[in-house]
Coordinates of C-alpha atoms and ligand atoms in Angstrom, one line a residue:
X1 CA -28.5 69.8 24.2
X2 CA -28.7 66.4 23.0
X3 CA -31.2 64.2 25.2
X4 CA -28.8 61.5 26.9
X5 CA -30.4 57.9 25.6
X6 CA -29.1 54.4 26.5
X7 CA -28.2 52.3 24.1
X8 CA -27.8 48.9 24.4
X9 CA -24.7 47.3 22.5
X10 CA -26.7 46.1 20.1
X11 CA -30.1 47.8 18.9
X12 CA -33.5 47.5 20.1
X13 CA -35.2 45.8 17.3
X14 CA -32.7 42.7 17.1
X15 CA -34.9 39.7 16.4
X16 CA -31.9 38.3 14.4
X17 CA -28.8 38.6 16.5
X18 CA -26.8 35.3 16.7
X19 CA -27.7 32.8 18.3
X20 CA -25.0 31.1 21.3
X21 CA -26.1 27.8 21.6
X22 CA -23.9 24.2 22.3
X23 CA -21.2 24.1 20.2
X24 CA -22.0 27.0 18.1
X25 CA -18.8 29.4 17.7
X26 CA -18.7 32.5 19.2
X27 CA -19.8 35.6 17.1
X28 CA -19.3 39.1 18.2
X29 CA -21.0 41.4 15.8
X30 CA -23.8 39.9 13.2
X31 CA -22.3 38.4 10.0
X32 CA -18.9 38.8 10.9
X33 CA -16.5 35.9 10.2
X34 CA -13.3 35.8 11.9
X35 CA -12.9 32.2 10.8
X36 CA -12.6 33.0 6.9
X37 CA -10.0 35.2 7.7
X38 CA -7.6 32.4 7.8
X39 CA -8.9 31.0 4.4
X40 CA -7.4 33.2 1.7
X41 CA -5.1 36.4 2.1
X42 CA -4.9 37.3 -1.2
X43 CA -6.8 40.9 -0.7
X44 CA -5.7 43.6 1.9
X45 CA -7.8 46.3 2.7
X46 CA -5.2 49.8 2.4
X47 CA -7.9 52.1 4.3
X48 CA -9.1 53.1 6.5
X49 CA -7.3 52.3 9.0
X50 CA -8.2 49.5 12.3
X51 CA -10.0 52.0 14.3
X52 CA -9.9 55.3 12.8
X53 CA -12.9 57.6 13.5
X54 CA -15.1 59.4 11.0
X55 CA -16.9 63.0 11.5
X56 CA -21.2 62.3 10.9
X57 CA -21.6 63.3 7.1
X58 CA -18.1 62.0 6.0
X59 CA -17.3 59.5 3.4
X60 CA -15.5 56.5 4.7
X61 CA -13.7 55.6 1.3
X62 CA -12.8 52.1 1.8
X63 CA -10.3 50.5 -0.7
X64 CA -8.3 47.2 -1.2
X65 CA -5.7 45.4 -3.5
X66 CA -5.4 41.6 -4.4
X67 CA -1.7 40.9 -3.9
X68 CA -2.5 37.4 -6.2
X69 CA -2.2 38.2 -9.6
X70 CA -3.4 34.9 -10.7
X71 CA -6.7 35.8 -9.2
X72 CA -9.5 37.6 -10.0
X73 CA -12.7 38.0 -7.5
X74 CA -15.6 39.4 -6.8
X75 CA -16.1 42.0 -3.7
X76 CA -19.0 42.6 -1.6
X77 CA -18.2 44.8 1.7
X78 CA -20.3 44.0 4.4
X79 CA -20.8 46.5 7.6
X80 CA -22.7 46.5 10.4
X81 CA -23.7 48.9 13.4
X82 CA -22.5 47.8 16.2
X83 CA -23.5 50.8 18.9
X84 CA -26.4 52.6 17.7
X85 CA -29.7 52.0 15.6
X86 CA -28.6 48.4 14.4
X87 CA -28.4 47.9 10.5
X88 CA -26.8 46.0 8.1
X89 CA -25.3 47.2 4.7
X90 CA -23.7 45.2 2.5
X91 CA -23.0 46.1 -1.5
X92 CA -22.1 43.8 -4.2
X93 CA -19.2 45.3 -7.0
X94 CA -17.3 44.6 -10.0
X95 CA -13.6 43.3 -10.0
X96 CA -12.6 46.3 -11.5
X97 CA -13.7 48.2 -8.7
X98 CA -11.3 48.3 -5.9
X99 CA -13.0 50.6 -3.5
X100 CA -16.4 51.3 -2.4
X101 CA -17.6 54.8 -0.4
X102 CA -20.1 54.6 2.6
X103 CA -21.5 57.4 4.7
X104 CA -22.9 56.3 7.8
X105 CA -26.5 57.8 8.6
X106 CA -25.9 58.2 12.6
X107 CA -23.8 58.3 15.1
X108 CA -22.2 54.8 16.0
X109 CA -19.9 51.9 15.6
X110 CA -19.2 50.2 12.4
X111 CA -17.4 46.8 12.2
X112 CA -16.7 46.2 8.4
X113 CA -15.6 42.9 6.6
X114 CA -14.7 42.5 2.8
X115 CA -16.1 39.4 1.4
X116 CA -14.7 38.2 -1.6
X117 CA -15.4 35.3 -4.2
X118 CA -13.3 33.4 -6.9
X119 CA -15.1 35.1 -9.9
X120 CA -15.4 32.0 -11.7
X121 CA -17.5 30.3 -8.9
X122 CA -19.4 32.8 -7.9
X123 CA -22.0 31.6 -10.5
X124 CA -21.9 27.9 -9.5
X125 CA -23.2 26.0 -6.4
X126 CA -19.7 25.7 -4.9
X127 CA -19.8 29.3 -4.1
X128 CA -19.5 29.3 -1.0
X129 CA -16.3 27.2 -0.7
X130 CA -14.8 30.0 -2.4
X131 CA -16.0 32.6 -0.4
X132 CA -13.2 34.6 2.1
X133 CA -13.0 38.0 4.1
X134 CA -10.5 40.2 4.9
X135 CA -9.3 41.7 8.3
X136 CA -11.6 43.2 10.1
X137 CA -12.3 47.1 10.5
X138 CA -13.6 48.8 12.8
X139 CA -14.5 52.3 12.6
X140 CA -15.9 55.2 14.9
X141 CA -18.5 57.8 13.6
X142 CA -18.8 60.4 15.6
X143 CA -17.5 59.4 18.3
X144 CA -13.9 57.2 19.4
X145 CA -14.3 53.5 19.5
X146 CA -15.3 52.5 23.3
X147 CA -12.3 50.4 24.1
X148 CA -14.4 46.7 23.9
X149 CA -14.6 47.2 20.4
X150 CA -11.5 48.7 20.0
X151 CA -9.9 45.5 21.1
X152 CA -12.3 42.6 20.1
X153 CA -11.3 42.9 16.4
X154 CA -7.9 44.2 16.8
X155 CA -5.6 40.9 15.3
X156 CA -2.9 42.2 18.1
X157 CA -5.1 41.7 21.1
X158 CA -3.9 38.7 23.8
X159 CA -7.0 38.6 24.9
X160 CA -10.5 38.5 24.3
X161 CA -12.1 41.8 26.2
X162 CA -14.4 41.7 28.5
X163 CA -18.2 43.0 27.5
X164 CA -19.4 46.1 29.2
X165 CA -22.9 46.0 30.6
X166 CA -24.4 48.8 28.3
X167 CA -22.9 51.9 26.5
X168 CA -24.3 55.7 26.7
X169 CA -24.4 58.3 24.0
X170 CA -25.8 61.2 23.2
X171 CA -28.5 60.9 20.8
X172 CA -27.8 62.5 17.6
X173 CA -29.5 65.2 16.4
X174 CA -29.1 64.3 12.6
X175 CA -31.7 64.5 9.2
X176 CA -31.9 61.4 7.5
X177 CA -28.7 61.2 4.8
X178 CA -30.2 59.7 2.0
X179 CA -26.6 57.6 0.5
X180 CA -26.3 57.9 -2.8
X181 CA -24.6 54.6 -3.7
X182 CA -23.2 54.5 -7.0
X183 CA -24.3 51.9 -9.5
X184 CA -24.2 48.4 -9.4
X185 CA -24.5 45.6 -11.1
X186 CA -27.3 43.3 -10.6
X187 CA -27.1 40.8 -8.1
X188 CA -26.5 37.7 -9.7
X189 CA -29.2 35.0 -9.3
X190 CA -28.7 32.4 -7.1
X191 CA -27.0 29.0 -7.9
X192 CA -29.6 25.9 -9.1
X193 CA -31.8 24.8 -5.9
X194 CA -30.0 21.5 -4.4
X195 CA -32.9 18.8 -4.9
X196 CA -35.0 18.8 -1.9
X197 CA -33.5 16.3 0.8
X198 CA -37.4 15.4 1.8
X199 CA -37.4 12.2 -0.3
X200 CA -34.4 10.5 1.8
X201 CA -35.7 10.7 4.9
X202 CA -39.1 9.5 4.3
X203 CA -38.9 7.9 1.8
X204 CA -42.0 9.7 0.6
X205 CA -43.2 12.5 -1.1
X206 CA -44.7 14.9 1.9
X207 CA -43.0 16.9 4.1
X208 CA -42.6 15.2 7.6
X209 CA -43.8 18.2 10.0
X210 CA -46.3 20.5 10.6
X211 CA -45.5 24.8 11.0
X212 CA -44.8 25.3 15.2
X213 CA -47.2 27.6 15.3
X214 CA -51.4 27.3 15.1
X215 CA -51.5 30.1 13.0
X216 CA -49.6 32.2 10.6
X217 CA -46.1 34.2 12.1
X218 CA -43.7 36.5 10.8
X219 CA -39.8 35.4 10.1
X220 CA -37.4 37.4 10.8
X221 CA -34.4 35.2 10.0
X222 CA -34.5 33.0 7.8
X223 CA -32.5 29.7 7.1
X224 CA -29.2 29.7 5.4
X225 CA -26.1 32.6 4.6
X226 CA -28.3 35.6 5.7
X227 CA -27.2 39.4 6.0
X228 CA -26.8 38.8 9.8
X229 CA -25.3 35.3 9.9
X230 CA -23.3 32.6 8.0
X231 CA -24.6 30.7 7.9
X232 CA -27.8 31.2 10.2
X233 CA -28.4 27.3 11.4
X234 CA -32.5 28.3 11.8
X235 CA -35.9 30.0 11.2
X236 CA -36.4 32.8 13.8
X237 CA -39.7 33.8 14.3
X238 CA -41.3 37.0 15.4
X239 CA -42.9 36.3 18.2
X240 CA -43.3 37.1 21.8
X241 CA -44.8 34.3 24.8
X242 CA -46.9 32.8 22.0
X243 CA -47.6 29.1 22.6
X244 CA -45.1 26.9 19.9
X245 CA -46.4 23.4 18.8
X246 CA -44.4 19.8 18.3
X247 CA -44.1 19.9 14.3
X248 CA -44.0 16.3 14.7
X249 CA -44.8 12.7 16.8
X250 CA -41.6 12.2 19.1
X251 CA -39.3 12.2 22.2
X252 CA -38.4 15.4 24.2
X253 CA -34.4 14.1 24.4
X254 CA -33.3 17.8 25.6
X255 CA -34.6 20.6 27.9
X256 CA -32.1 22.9 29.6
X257 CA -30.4 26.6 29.9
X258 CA -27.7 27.0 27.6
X259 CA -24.6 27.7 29.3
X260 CA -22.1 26.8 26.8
X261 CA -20.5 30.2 27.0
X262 CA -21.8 31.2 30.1
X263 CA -24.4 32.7 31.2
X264 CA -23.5 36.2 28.6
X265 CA -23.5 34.3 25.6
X266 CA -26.4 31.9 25.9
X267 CA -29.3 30.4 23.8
X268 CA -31.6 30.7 26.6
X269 CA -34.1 28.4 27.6
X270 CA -34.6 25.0 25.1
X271 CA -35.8 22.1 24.5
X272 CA -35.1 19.1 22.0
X273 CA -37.0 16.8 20.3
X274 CA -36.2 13.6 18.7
X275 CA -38.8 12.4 16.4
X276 CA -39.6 9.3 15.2
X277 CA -38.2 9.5 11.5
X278 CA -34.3 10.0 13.4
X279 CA -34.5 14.2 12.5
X280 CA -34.1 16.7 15.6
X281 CA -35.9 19.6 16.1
X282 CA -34.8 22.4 18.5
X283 CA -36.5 25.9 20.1
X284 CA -34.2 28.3 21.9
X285 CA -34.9 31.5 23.4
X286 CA -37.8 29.8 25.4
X287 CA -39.4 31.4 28.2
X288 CA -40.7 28.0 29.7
X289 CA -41.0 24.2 28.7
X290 CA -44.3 22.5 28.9
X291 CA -42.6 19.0 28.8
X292 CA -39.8 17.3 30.1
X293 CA -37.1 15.1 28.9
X294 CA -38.2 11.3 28.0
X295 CA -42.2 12.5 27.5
X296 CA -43.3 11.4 24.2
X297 CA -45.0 14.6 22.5
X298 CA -47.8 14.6 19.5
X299 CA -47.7 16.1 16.4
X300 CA -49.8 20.1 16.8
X301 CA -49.2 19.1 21.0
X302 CA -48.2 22.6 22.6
X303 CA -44.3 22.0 24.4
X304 CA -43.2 25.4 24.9
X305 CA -43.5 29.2 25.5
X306 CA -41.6 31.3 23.1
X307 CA -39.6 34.2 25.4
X308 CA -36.6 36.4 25.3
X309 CA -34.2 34.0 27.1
X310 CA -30.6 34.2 26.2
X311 CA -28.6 36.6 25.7
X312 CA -25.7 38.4 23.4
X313 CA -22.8 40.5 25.2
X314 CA -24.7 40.2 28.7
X315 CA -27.9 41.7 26.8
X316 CA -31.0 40.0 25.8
X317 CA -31.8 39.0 22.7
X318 CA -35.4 40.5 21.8
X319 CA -38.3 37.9 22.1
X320 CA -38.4 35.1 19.1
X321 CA -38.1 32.0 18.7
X322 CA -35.0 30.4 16.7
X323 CA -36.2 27.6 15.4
X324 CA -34.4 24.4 14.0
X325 CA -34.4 21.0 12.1
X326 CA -31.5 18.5 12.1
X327 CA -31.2 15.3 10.7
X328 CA -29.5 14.4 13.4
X329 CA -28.7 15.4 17.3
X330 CA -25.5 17.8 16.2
X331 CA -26.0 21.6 15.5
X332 CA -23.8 20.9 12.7
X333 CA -26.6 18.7 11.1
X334 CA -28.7 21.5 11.0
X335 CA -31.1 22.1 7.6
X336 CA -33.5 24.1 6.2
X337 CA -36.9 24.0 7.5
X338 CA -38.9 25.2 5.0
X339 CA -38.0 21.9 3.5
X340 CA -39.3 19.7 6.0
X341 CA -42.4 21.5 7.2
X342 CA -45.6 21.3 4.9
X343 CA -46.8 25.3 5.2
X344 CA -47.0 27.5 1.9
X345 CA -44.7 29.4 3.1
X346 CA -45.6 32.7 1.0
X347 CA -48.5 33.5 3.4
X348 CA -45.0 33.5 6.0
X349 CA -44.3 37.4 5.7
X350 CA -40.4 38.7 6.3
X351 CA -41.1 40.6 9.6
X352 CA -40.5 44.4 8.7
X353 CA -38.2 43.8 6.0
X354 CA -38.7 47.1 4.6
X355 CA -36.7 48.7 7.4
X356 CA -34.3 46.0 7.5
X357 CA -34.2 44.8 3.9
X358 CA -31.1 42.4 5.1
X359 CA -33.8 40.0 6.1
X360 CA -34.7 39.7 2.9
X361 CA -31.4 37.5 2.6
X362 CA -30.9 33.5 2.9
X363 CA -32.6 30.4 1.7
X364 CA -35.8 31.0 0.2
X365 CA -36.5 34.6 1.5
X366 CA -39.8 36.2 0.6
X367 CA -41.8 39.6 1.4
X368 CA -45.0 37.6 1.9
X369 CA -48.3 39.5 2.3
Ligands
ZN401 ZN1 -31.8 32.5 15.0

């Protein structure tokens, strides 16, 4: 008899689930893109079919065509468990490959996207202009689909369901399944660095802040078209009530609970600052503010409590705090920190990537120590 276990929708150790903040657009599983779906619908994934469930230990043989013979691309399936120990898989293939085998290691939900390339971009900066996905899939194993997921991706639903509180499963009694994946060809090495953007706003050849923390932390997102998100507007760090410091001289011009989707899909507790070179910088997930809107804060001056405010699907999000630099007010302005902050950022370890090698993904990812 299988010990009954809770499990929330999404897993316990989910430092990097999306962020629900103003004007951000609403993402239901991590990584997944309903909004490239639109894009291109030159490839059509054959099977399995929306919904279909697998027995544990079977191979989910996904496969696709590209109905555009006067394109060629490159595929890379993307999955992710939904209900159950959360993990991210993604695998990049040939064009001549028009399928790609999975078995899942545990009971669960997958939702599944195929991302796909033009072939001649994929080794050129505009890449990601020529990046789109396919329908979305999603798959029980194990077990039926529990209805919300059922119909959040189905493209006949009316309506948008409504999240359930938490979902319970048996635990599986399962041995590890070591997946033999079959070979692949290297991942090809990323597009030229853009020129760092440091020199136009200063003027000057140092980095305008300081790291928001007095000592060394852990990332366990980082900036850019991660595993979990794309594209993933900040740095989240792993870290729980720790005291997070002004990176730079300015004016708090925002402090708040995000309600932008309500109170189920929030980024928490937040604050803003404006600093004096015209960039904004932005902490969500707080559990308290230390200052309020119009107080001028000092560069290394503590403004903040990192928490586990927020919250994905009605659940919270894990304690971290998503971190992030604008050039201006608007999330859409949103850049890479690691360009703007004067750390050496190898001594900035990726936060258990070995079990989650996904966060090993986006701009300037490293193992560190
Ligand atoms: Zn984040």
């Amino acid at each position: 008899m299988g010990k009954i276990i809770k499990i929330l929708l999404l897993a316990l150790n989910s430092l990097f689930l999306p962020l629900f903040a103003q004007g951000e657009p609403m993402i239901d599983a991590p990584g997944i893109n309903e909004e490239l779906m639109s894009k291109n619908q030159d490839v059509e994934i054959l099977a399995p079919e929306y919904g279909q469930r697998f027995e544990l230990g079977e191979d989910i043989v996904l496969s696709w065509r590209n109905q555009n013979a006067q394109k060629s691309y490159t595929y890379a399936p993307y999955f992710y468990y939904v209900i159950g120990d959360f993990q991210m898989s993604a695998s990049f293939r040939n064009t001549d490959d028009m399928s790609y085998t999975i078995r899942p290691f545990q009971k669960s939900v997958i939702v599944l996207q195929l991302y796909y390339w033009d072939i001649d971009k994929y080794m050129t900066e505009e890449r990601d202009e020529y990046m789109y996905a396919s329908d979305i899939l999603v798959l029980g194993i194990g077990m039926d689909v529990p209805e919300y997921w059922l119909k959040r991706f189905d493209k006949n639903r009316t309506e948008n369901p409504t999240p359930p509180q938490s979902i319970t499963i048996e635990e599986p009694i399962i041995p590890a399944i070591i997946v033999e994946q079959p070979s692949t060809p290297p991942k090809p090495p990323k597009p030229a660095p853009k020129p760092k953007p440091k020199e136009d706003v200063l003027g000057q050849d140092v980095k305008p802040f300081r790291f928001p923390f007095s000592k060394p932390v852990g990332v366990s997102q980082w900036h850019g078209y991660t595993a979990f998100q794309k594209p993933h507007k900040g740095i989240d760090f792993s870290v729980a009530r720790e005291n997070t410091l002004a990176v730079g001289d300015g004016l708090v011009v925002g402090r708040g609970y995000d309600t932008y989707y309500g109170k189920c899909q929030s980024g928490g507790n937040f604050l803003t600052i404006k600093h004096d070179n015209g960039m904004h910088t932005v902490y969500f997930h707080l559990e308290k503010s230390y200052v309020d809107v119009g107080k001028r804060v000092k560069k290394g001056e503590v403004v903040a409590k990192t928490g586990n405010s927020g919250s994905w699907n009605c659940q919270p999000l894990a304690h971290h705090l998503h971190f992030e630099t604008r050039k201006g007010r608007s999330q859409t302005t949103h850049v890479n920190p690691v360009d703007y902050i004067e750390q050496d950022w190898n001594l900035i370890p990726t936060a258990n990537y070995k079990k989650y090698p996904g966060r090993l993904t986006g701009d300037n990812p490293h193992p560190g120590r």
